mmCIF file of C-alpha atoms and ligand atoms in Angstrom:
data_model
loop_
_atom_site.group_PDB
_atom_site.id
_atom_site.type_symbol
_atom_site.label_atom_id
_atom_site.label_comp_id
_atom_site.label_asym_id
_atom_site.label_seq_id
_atom_site.Cartn_x
_atom_site.Cartn_y
_atom_site.Cartn_z
ATOM 1 C CA UNK K 290 76.293 113.518 110.160
ATOM 2 C CA UNK K 291 78.883 115.182 109.340
ATOM 3 C CA UNK K 292 80.572 115.812 105.532
ATOM 4 C CA UNK K 293 84.074 117.083 105.673
ATOM 5 C CA UNK K 294 85.466 118.414 103.106
ATOM 6 C CA UNK K 295 88.199 118.990 101.140
ATOM 7 C CA UNK K 296 88.937 121.675 98.459
ATOM 8 C CA UNK K 297 92.304 121.538 97.415
ATOM 9 C CA UNK K 298 93.132 123.308 95.004
ATOM 10 C CA UNK K 299 93.279 124.632 91.263
ATOM 11 C CA UNK K 300 88.952 125.319 90.735
ATOM 12 C CA UNK K 301 88.418 123.146 94.166
ATOM 13 C CA UNK K 302 87.203 125.861 96.282
ATOM 14 C CA UNK K 303 84.850 127.595 93.540
ATOM 15 C CA UNK K 304 83.185 123.849 93.395
ATOM 16 C CA UNK K 305 83.451 122.830 96.812
ATOM 17 C CA UNK K 306 82.090 126.158 97.489
ATOM 18 C CA UNK K 307 78.609 125.324 95.122
ATOM 19 C CA UNK K 308 78.461 122.241 96.778
ATOM 20 C CA UNK K 309 78.923 123.660 100.128
ATOM 21 C CA UNK K 310 75.653 125.691 99.050
ATOM 22 C CA UNK K 311 73.125 123.091 97.824
ATOM 23 C CA UNK K 312 74.434 120.922 100.142
ATOM 24 C CA UNK K 313 73.042 123.403 102.327
ATOM 25 C CA UNK K 314 69.993 123.564 101.101
ATOM 26 C CA UNK K 315 69.190 120.100 100.329
ATOM 27 C CA UNK K 316 69.937 119.053 103.785
ATOM 28 C CA UNK K 317 69.838 122.030 106.456
ATOM 29 C CA UNK K 318 71.120 119.218 109.204
ATOM 30 C CA UNK K 319 74.036 117.844 108.016
ATOM 31 C CA UNK K 320 77.413 119.177 109.358
ATOM 32 C CA UNK K 321 80.093 120.989 106.864
ATOM 33 C CA UNK K 322 83.305 120.454 108.390
ATOM 34 C CA UNK K 323 86.336 121.918 106.001
ATOM 35 C CA UNK K 324 89.953 120.730 105.988
ATOM 36 C CA UNK K 325 92.698 120.864 104.560
ATOM 37 C CA UNK K 326 93.611 119.531 101.462
ATOM 38 C CA UNK K 327 96.255 119.040 98.948
ATOM 39 C CA UNK K 328 98.786 121.797 96.976
ATOM 40 C CA UNK K 329 97.008 123.935 100.359
ATOM 41 C CA UNK K 330 98.001 121.820 103.033
ATOM 42 C CA UNK K 331 101.227 121.112 101.403
ATOM 43 C CA UNK K 332 101.531 125.395 101.860
ATOM 44 C CA UNK K 333 100.006 125.203 104.885
ATOM 45 C CA UNK K 334 101.435 122.587 106.349
ATOM 46 C CA UNK K 335 104.409 121.008 104.837
ATOM 47 C CA UNK K 336 102.050 117.293 103.744
ATOM 48 C CA UNK K 337 99.131 116.968 101.640
ATOM 49 C CA UNK K 338 96.489 114.702 103.860
ATOM 50 C CA UNK K 339 98.070 116.425 107.282
ATOM 51 C CA UNK K 340 97.339 114.342 110.598
ATOM 52 C CA UNK K 341 94.007 116.737 111.565
ATOM 53 C CA UNK K 342 92.545 115.722 107.766
ATOM 54 C CA UNK K 343 93.340 112.126 107.968
ATOM 55 C CA UNK K 344 91.742 111.731 111.277
ATOM 56 C CA UNK K 345 88.566 114.115 111.305
ATOM 57 C CA UNK K 346 87.942 112.347 107.263
ATOM 58 C CA UNK K 347 88.178 108.786 108.940
ATOM 59 C CA UNK K 348 85.480 109.848 111.374
ATOM 60 C CA UNK K 349 83.072 111.765 108.920
ATOM 61 C CA UNK K 350 80.041 109.989 106.977
ATOM 62 C CA UNK K 351 81.234 111.129 103.915
ATOM 63 C CA UNK K 352 84.265 113.368 102.215
ATOM 64 C CA UNK K 353 83.426 115.762 99.202
ATOM 65 C CA UNK K 354 86.845 116.593 97.601
ATOM 66 C CA UNK K 355 87.253 118.999 95.186
ATOM 67 C CA UNK K 356 90.607 118.132 93.384
ATOM 68 C CA UNK K 357 94.379 117.318 94.072
ATOM 69 C CA UNK K 358 97.144 119.073 91.917
ATOM 70 C CA UNK K 359 99.642 121.789 91.736
ATOM 71 C CA UNK K 360 101.927 122.204 88.191
ATOM 72 C CA UNK K 361 103.969 124.092 91.113
ATOM 73 C CA UNK K 362 104.259 120.319 92.472
ATOM 74 C CA UNK K 363 104.985 118.811 89.207
ATOM 75 C CA UNK K 364 108.732 117.870 89.970
ATOM 76 C CA UNK K 365 108.830 117.718 93.605
ATOM 77 C CA UNK K 366 108.934 115.090 96.699
ATOM 78 C CA UNK K 367 106.439 115.888 98.013
ATOM 79 C CA UNK K 368 102.810 116.581 95.785
ATOM 80 C CA UNK K 369 99.275 116.894 96.005
ATOM 81 C CA UNK K 370 98.043 113.841 94.695
ATOM 82 C CA UNK K 371 100.109 111.914 97.295
ATOM 83 C CA UNK K 372 97.376 113.178 99.607
ATOM 84 C CA UNK K 373 94.477 111.217 97.675
ATOM 85 C CA UNK K 374 96.511 108.557 97.176
ATOM 86 C CA UNK K 375 96.691 108.139 100.521
ATOM 87 C CA UNK K 376 93.698 108.969 102.190
ATOM 88 C CA UNK K 377 92.314 106.462 99.644
ATOM 89 C CA UNK K 378 94.181 103.509 100.525
ATOM 90 C CA UNK K 379 93.503 104.557 104.686
ATOM 91 C CA UNK K 380 89.634 104.607 104.272
ATOM 92 C CA UNK K 381 89.920 101.342 102.009
ATOM 93 C CA UNK K 382 88.020 102.419 99.439
ATOM 94 C CA UNK K 383 88.677 100.536 97.004
ATOM 95 C CA UNK K 384 85.850 100.173 94.699
ATOM 96 C CA UNK K 385 85.502 103.628 92.609
ATOM 97 C CA UNK K 386 81.781 104.285 90.723
ATOM 98 C CA UNK K 387 82.395 106.719 87.888
ATOM 99 C CA UNK K 388 78.432 106.679 85.925
ATOM 100 C CA UNK K 389 78.824 107.522 82.548
ATOM 101 C CA UNK K 390 75.772 108.649 80.981
ATOM 102 C CA UNK K 391 74.129 110.477 78.472
ATOM 103 C CA UNK K 392 71.906 109.851 75.844
ATOM 104 C CA UNK K 393 72.150 106.604 74.726
ATOM 105 C CA UNK K 394 75.290 105.947 76.288
ATOM 106 C CA UNK K 395 75.005 105.114 80.342
ATOM 107 C CA UNK K 396 77.457 102.663 81.896
ATOM 108 C CA UNK K 397 79.568 102.772 85.037
ATOM 109 C CA UNK K 398 83.144 101.779 85.556
ATOM 110 C CA UNK K 399 84.237 100.278 88.905
ATOM 111 C CA UNK K 400 87.537 100.652 89.104
ATOM 112 C CA UNK K 401 89.859 98.921 91.616
ATOM 113 C CA UNK K 402 91.488 101.994 93.513
ATOM 114 C CA UNK K 403 93.661 100.886 96.601
ATOM 115 C CA UNK K 404 96.522 98.531 94.871
ATOM 116 C CA UNK K 405 98.175 98.230 91.587
ATOM 117 C CA UNK K 406 100.657 100.693 89.537
ATOM 118 C CA UNK K 407 99.734 103.892 92.007
ATOM 119 C CA UNK K 408 100.178 101.277 95.221
ATOM 120 C CA UNK K 409 103.006 98.684 93.966
ATOM 121 C CA UNK K 410 106.742 98.406 95.067
ATOM 122 C CA UNK K 411 108.328 101.260 93.379
ATOM 123 C CA UNK K 412 112.079 102.762 92.979
ATOM 124 C CA UNK K 413 115.807 103.573 91.419
ATOM 125 C CA UNK K 414 118.840 100.950 90.593
ATOM 126 C CA UNK K 415 122.037 102.344 90.556
ATOM 127 C CA UNK K 416 122.216 102.392 86.513
ATOM 128 C CA UNK K 417 119.190 104.832 86.549
ATOM 129 C CA UNK K 418 116.746 102.697 85.977
ATOM 130 C CA UNK K 419 112.839 103.770 87.459
ATOM 131 C CA UNK K 420 110.505 100.665 87.778
ATOM 132 C CA UNK K 421 106.613 100.758 89.414
ATOM 133 C CA UNK K 422 105.382 97.562 90.086
ATOM 134 C CA UNK K 423 101.556 96.120 89.758
ATOM 135 C CA UNK K 424 100.507 93.984 91.765
ATOM 136 C CA UNK K 425 96.926 92.163 92.777
ATOM 137 C CA UNK K 426 96.143 89.934 96.139
ATOM 138 C CA UNK K 427 93.340 87.815 94.840
ATOM 139 C CA UNK K 428 91.108 89.085 97.692
ATOM 140 C CA UNK K 429 91.742 92.533 96.333
ATOM 141 C CA UNK K 430 89.877 91.649 93.344
ATOM 142 C CA UNK K 431 87.696 89.211 94.660
ATOM 143 C CA UNK K 432 86.006 91.937 96.252
ATOM 144 C CA UNK K 433 85.989 94.847 93.953
ATOM 145 C CA UNK K 434 84.137 92.162 91.360
ATOM 146 C CA UNK K 435 81.816 91.171 93.575
ATOM 147 C CA UNK K 436 80.499 94.915 93.858
ATOM 148 C CA UNK K 437 80.685 95.457 90.326
ATOM 149 C CA UNK K 438 78.424 91.724 89.842
ATOM 150 C CA UNK K 439 76.432 92.935 92.834
ATOM 151 C CA UNK K 440 76.010 96.874 91.479
ATOM 152 C CA UNK K 441 75.482 94.955 87.129
ATOM 153 C CA UNK K 442 72.660 93.104 89.365
ATOM 154 C CA UNK K 443 71.080 96.212 90.412
ATOM 155 C CA UNK K 444 71.188 97.579 87.036
ATOM 156 C CA UNK K 445 70.974 95.845 83.579
ATOM 157 C CA UNK K 446 73.269 92.123 84.335
ATOM 158 C CA UNK K 447 75.138 93.332 82.675
ATOM 159 C CA UNK K 448 79.450 93.081 83.505
ATOM 160 C CA UNK K 449 82.381 93.757 80.413
ATOM 161 C CA UNK K 450 85.625 92.937 82.633
ATOM 162 C CA UNK K 451 88.398 95.178 81.272
ATOM 163 C CA UNK K 452 92.261 92.686 81.274
ATOM 164 C CA UNK K 453 95.897 93.302 79.690
ATOM 165 C CA UNK K 454 94.852 89.416 80.119
ATOM 166 C CA UNK K 455 97.208 88.729 76.911
ATOM 167 C CA UNK K 456 100.250 90.035 78.534
ATOM 168 C CA UNK K 457 100.140 90.750 82.258
ATOM 169 C CA UNK K 458 99.747 87.947 84.596
ATOM 170 C CA UNK K 459 98.000 90.402 87.117
ATOM 171 C CA UNK K 460 95.229 90.166 84.512
ATOM 172 C CA UNK K 461 95.645 86.951 83.810
ATOM 173 C CA UNK K 462 94.592 86.271 88.224
ATOM 174 C CA UNK K 463 92.437 89.031 86.925
ATOM 175 C CA UNK K 464 90.199 87.336 85.038
ATOM 176 C CA UNK K 465 90.429 83.712 86.470
ATOM 177 C CA UNK K 466 88.884 85.291 89.724
ATOM 178 C CA UNK K 467 86.228 87.665 88.165
ATOM 179 C CA UNK K 468 85.555 84.319 85.935
ATOM 180 C CA UNK K 469 85.338 81.944 89.323
ATOM 181 C CA UNK K 470 82.281 84.070 90.735
ATOM 182 C CA UNK K 471 80.264 83.947 87.765
ATOM 183 C CA UNK K 472 78.641 81.041 89.021
ATOM 184 C CA UNK K 473 77.494 82.219 92.530
ATOM 185 C CA UNK K 474 75.427 85.920 90.031
ATOM 186 C CA UNK K 475 73.912 84.166 87.171
ATOM 187 C CA UNK K 476 71.433 86.670 86.636
ATOM 188 C CA UNK K 477 74.721 88.808 85.645
ATOM 189 C CA UNK K 478 75.912 88.331 81.522
ATOM 190 C CA UNK K 479 79.584 88.200 82.060
ATOM 191 C CA UNK K 480 82.322 88.906 79.309
ATOM 192 C CA UNK K 481 85.762 89.772 79.573
ATOM 193 C CA UNK K 482 87.702 92.061 77.223
ATOM 194 C CA UNK K 483 91.259 93.547 76.422
ATOM 195 C CA UNK K 484 91.404 96.991 78.032
ATOM 196 C CA UNK K 485 92.762 98.205 73.955
ATOM 197 C CA UNK K 486 90.012 96.693 73.117
ATOM 198 C CA UNK K 487 87.940 98.468 74.920
ATOM 199 C CA UNK K 488 89.323 102.252 75.100
ATOM 200 C CA UNK K 489 87.860 101.634 71.348
ATOM 201 C CA UNK K 490 84.824 100.493 72.191
ATOM 202 C CA UNK K 491 84.600 103.409 74.339
ATOM 203 C CA UNK K 492 85.080 106.086 71.954
ATOM 204 C CA UNK K 493 82.939 103.390 69.014
ATOM 205 C CA UNK K 494 80.611 101.884 70.553
ATOM 206 C CA UNK K 495 79.592 102.755 73.481
ATOM 207 C CA UNK K 496 75.485 101.995 74.512
ATOM 208 C CA UNK K 497 76.821 98.530 74.502
ATOM 209 C CA UNK K 498 78.737 98.676 77.793
ATOM 210 C CA UNK K 499 76.238 98.379 81.260
ATOM 211 C CA UNK K 500 78.758 98.099 84.578
ATOM 212 C CA UNK K 501 82.577 97.262 83.483
ATOM 213 C CA UNK K 502 85.208 96.735 86.399
ATOM 214 C CA UNK K 503 88.631 96.907 85.559
ATOM 215 C CA UNK K 504 92.020 97.457 88.086
ATOM 216 C CA UNK K 505 93.152 100.902 88.823
ATOM 217 C CA UNK K 506 95.841 102.028 85.577
ATOM 218 C CA UNK K 507 93.252 100.950 83.524
ATOM 219 C CA UNK K 508 89.893 102.765 85.317
ATOM 220 C CA UNK K 509 92.180 106.125 85.630
ATOM 221 C CA UNK K 510 92.853 106.089 82.317
ATOM 222 C CA UNK K 511 89.191 103.906 80.773
ATOM 223 C CA UNK K 512 87.211 106.659 83.156
ATOM 224 C CA UNK K 513 88.382 109.234 81.275
ATOM 225 C CA UNK K 514 88.108 108.147 77.816
ATOM 226 C CA UNK K 515 83.946 107.536 79.041
ATOM 227 C CA UNK K 516 83.734 111.273 80.251
ATOM 228 C CA UNK K 517 84.965 112.324 76.805
ATOM 229 C CA UNK K 518 82.393 110.327 75.686
ATOM 230 C CA UNK K 519 79.431 112.383 77.825
ATOM 231 C CA UNK K 520 80.532 115.381 77.642
ATOM 232 C CA UNK K 521 83.110 116.410 79.125
ATOM 233 C CA UNK K 522 85.186 116.430 82.148
ATOM 234 C CA UNK K 523 83.041 118.842 83.474
ATOM 235 C CA UNK K 524 80.129 116.415 84.207
ATOM 236 C CA UNK K 525 81.374 113.097 85.431
ATOM 237 C CA UNK K 526 80.851 112.559 89.115
ATOM 238 C CA UNK K 527 82.907 109.552 91.038
ATOM 239 C CA UNK K 528 82.256 107.675 94.653
ATOM 240 C CA UNK K 529 84.945 105.643 96.399
ATOM 241 C CA UNK K 530 83.149 103.078 98.129
ATOM 242 C CA UNK K 531 84.777 100.574 101.148
ATOM 243 C CA UNK K 532 83.077 98.541 103.669
ATOM 244 C CA UNK K 533 81.140 100.151 106.062
ATOM 245 C CA UNK K 534 83.317 103.666 106.435
ATOM 246 C CA UNK K 535 83.540 107.247 105.216
ATOM 247 C CA UNK K 536 83.504 106.768 101.701
ATOM 248 C CA UNK K 537 84.644 109.893 99.494
ATOM 249 C CA UNK K 538 83.079 111.507 96.929
ATOM 250 C CA UNK K 539 85.218 113.720 94.300
ATOM 251 C CA UNK K 540 85.094 115.226 90.741
ATOM 252 C CA UNK K 541 86.847 112.929 88.313
ATOM 253 C CA UNK K 542 88.202 116.364 86.716
ATOM 254 C CA UNK K 543 91.642 117.993 88.229
ATOM 255 C CA UNK K 544 92.745 121.097 89.483
ATOM 256 C CA UNK K 545 92.480 122.844 86.272
ATOM 257 C CA UNK K 546 94.560 125.613 87.109
ATOM 258 C CA UNK K 547 94.501 127.064 83.391
ATOM 259 C CA UNK K 548 91.026 127.916 84.141
ATOM 260 C CA UNK K 549 90.868 128.830 88.390
ATOM 261 C CA UNK K 550 89.889 132.253 89.786
ATOM 262 C CA UNK K 551 87.640 132.659 86.679
ATOM 263 C CA UNK K 552 84.355 131.858 87.972
ATOM 264 C CA UNK K 553 83.926 129.480 85.219
ATOM 265 C CA UNK K 554 84.332 126.188 86.486
ATOM 266 C CA UNK K 555 81.670 123.740 85.520
ATOM 267 C CA UNK K 556 80.279 122.606 88.973
ATOM 268 C CA UNK K 557 78.357 120.128 88.286
ATOM 269 C CA UNK K 558 81.069 116.771 88.273
ATOM 270 C CA UNK K 559 81.443 118.146 91.932
ATOM 271 C CA UNK K 560 77.494 118.188 92.285
ATOM 272 C CA UNK K 561 76.917 114.905 90.323
ATOM 273 C CA UNK K 562 79.789 114.337 93.370
ATOM 274 C CA UNK K 563 77.383 115.658 95.406
ATOM 275 C CA UNK K 564 74.608 113.342 95.262
ATOM 276 C CA UNK K 565 76.076 109.895 95.083
ATOM 277 C CA UNK K 566 77.132 111.181 98.335
ATOM 278 C CA UNK K 567 73.666 111.593 99.415
ATOM 279 C CA UNK K 568 72.679 108.049 97.881
ATOM 280 C CA UNK K 569 74.963 105.620 98.737
ATOM 281 C CA UNK K 570 77.319 107.631 101.649
ATOM 282 C CA UNK K 571 74.063 109.301 103.826
ATOM 283 C CA UNK K 572 71.345 106.948 102.789
ATOM 284 C CA UNK K 573 68.970 110.498 101.089
ATOM 285 C CA UNK K 574 68.239 108.594 97.457
ATOM 286 C CA UNK K 575 65.222 111.158 96.993
ATOM 287 C CA UNK K 576 67.280 114.565 97.211
ATOM 288 C CA UNK K 577 69.801 112.539 95.247
ATOM 289 C CA UNK K 578 67.080 112.466 92.997
ATOM 290 C CA UNK K 579 65.766 115.537 93.121
ATOM 291 C CA UNK K 580 70.331 116.823 92.106
ATOM 292 C CA UNK K 581 70.356 114.714 89.546
ATOM 293 C CA UNK K 582 67.377 115.925 87.903
ATOM 294 C CA UNK K 583 67.728 119.972 88.991
ATOM 295 C CA UNK K 584 71.730 119.368 87.099
ATOM 296 C CA UNK K 585 70.488 117.833 83.809
ATOM 297 C CA UNK K 586 68.417 120.790 83.988
ATOM 298 C CA UNK K 587 71.367 123.214 84.657
ATOM 299 C CA UNK K 588 73.229 122.267 81.963
ATOM 300 C CA UNK K 589 70.776 122.351 79.327
ATOM 301 C CA UNK K 590 68.927 125.933 80.996
ATOM 302 C CA UNK K 591 72.741 127.958 82.061
ATOM 303 C CA UNK K 592 75.693 126.267 79.907
ATOM 304 C CA UNK K 593 79.113 126.464 81.460
ATOM 305 C CA UNK K 594 82.403 127.593 78.888
ATOM 306 C CA UNK K 595 83.529 123.619 78.873
ATOM 307 C CA UNK K 596 80.107 123.343 77.433
ATOM 308 C CA UNK K 597 79.765 126.215 75.021
ATOM 309 C CA UNK K 598 78.170 129.042 76.795
ATOM 310 C CA UNK K 599 78.653 131.811 78.918
ATOM 311 C CA UNK K 600 77.363 131.040 81.932
ATOM 312 C CA UNK K 601 79.376 131.892 85.320
ATOM 313 C CA UNK K 602 80.096 128.858 88.156
ATOM 314 C CA UNK K 603 77.440 131.410 89.799
ATOM 315 C CA UNK K 604 75.063 131.580 87.400
ATOM 316 C CA UNK K 605 75.398 127.376 87.603
ATOM 317 C CA UNK K 606 75.083 127.302 91.267
ATOM 318 C CA UNK K 607 72.048 129.599 91.232
ATOM 319 C CA UNK K 608 70.091 127.725 88.265
ATOM 320 C CA UNK K 609 70.300 124.679 90.681
ATOM 321 C CA UNK K 610 69.594 126.102 93.880
ATOM 322 C CA UNK K 611 66.457 127.188 92.066
ATOM 323 C CA UNK K 612 65.376 124.136 90.741
ATOM 324 C CA UNK K 613 65.668 122.373 94.648
ATOM 325 C CA UNK K 614 64.062 125.160 96.208
ATOM 326 C CA UNK K 615 61.107 124.449 94.061
ATOM 327 C CA UNK K 616 58.706 122.713 95.588
ATOM 328 C CA UNK K 617 58.128 118.978 94.277
ATOM 329 C CA UNK K 618 55.867 118.499 92.034
ATOM 330 C CA UNK K 619 52.548 117.037 92.362
HETATM 331 C C1 LIG P 99 91.392 110.282 88.521
HETATM 332 C C2 LIG P 99 92.821 111.111 89.072
HETATM 333 C C3 LIG P 99 93.816 110.958 90.045
HETATM 334 C C4 LIG P 99 94.520 109.604 89.946
HETATM 335 C C5 LIG P 99 94.970 111.733 89.990
HETATM 336 C C6 LIG P 99 94.533 113.405 90.338
HETATM 337 C C7 LIG P 99 96.096 111.022 91.483
HETATM 338 O O1 LIG P 99 92.932 110.920 87.981
HETATM 339 O O2 LIG P 99 91.212 110.603 90.306
HETATM 340 O O3 LIG P 99 91.285 109.902 88.067
HETATM 341 O O4 LIG P 99 94.955 109.520 89.465
HETATM 342 O O5 LIG P 99 93.325 108.209 90.970
HETATM 343 MG MG1 LIG P 100 92.137 110.512 86.684
#
């Protein structure tokens, strides 16, 4: 088994270092290969996703990303985030799973990841108007919706499809395709919810949700809202899955340049992404559970500054490593 590590930018290398140590402890037989990505790759090669990085990623069993993005490239033509957007498309990881749980909250956002506004035609007209376009083919909705129905079937059998069908044609298509699948998943209770209302419901009554499925941009936004409701971006993990090829596992947070290099980044989101990798990418659900439990414990015993504590990234890592090294309870 081979895992490609793409530390990338900002706090990315700091949190991926922790992941490396934990993966090494949990599954020593996995081969880890680091590659250039994001702003770090632009600096070294001029592009955010160099050919070697793409080739290694395609050949891997799973990919772990730290973060892509640096303020110095915000206005540049070539930007770190473009590497992420292209890698997702190249690997066709269309289903992005973003779990949100804390206390009574336990839901899963399934974000369509390789279409919509991020990938539509864009440009500038002679009069200075700039445009991005949102396009969906029914097949792109069908496959991610099926994934969401199946995931709901493994959980509490409830699926909320989020759209803006009162305004957007792509959303009307979305709703039609999702509704058309309901008969194939009779055990799953389906509801449709407008995205503005969904944002409010996640804030006011998040316990109502089980699985939510939505297009790319809505999912980007609502997954940050969900993270805000469940301990913040330091905790939110994600898995991006296609059909058969390697998945991409990455924290929902960005490169956090404001705290990069200070040794205080919370590695929990990355470690939870490693747990998703162990489960969905490497077929090691036992190790995934052990890591999740170790992270939950460390969040209580060794909180980092984003959680009101004073532990460093290394302190947190040590707490997790000590816990996963303990022999399993009889
Ligand atoms: C995310 C991030 C990315 C996205 C950025 C960094 C391109 O915000 O994974 O949510 O918008 O998809
Ligand atoms: Mg985002």
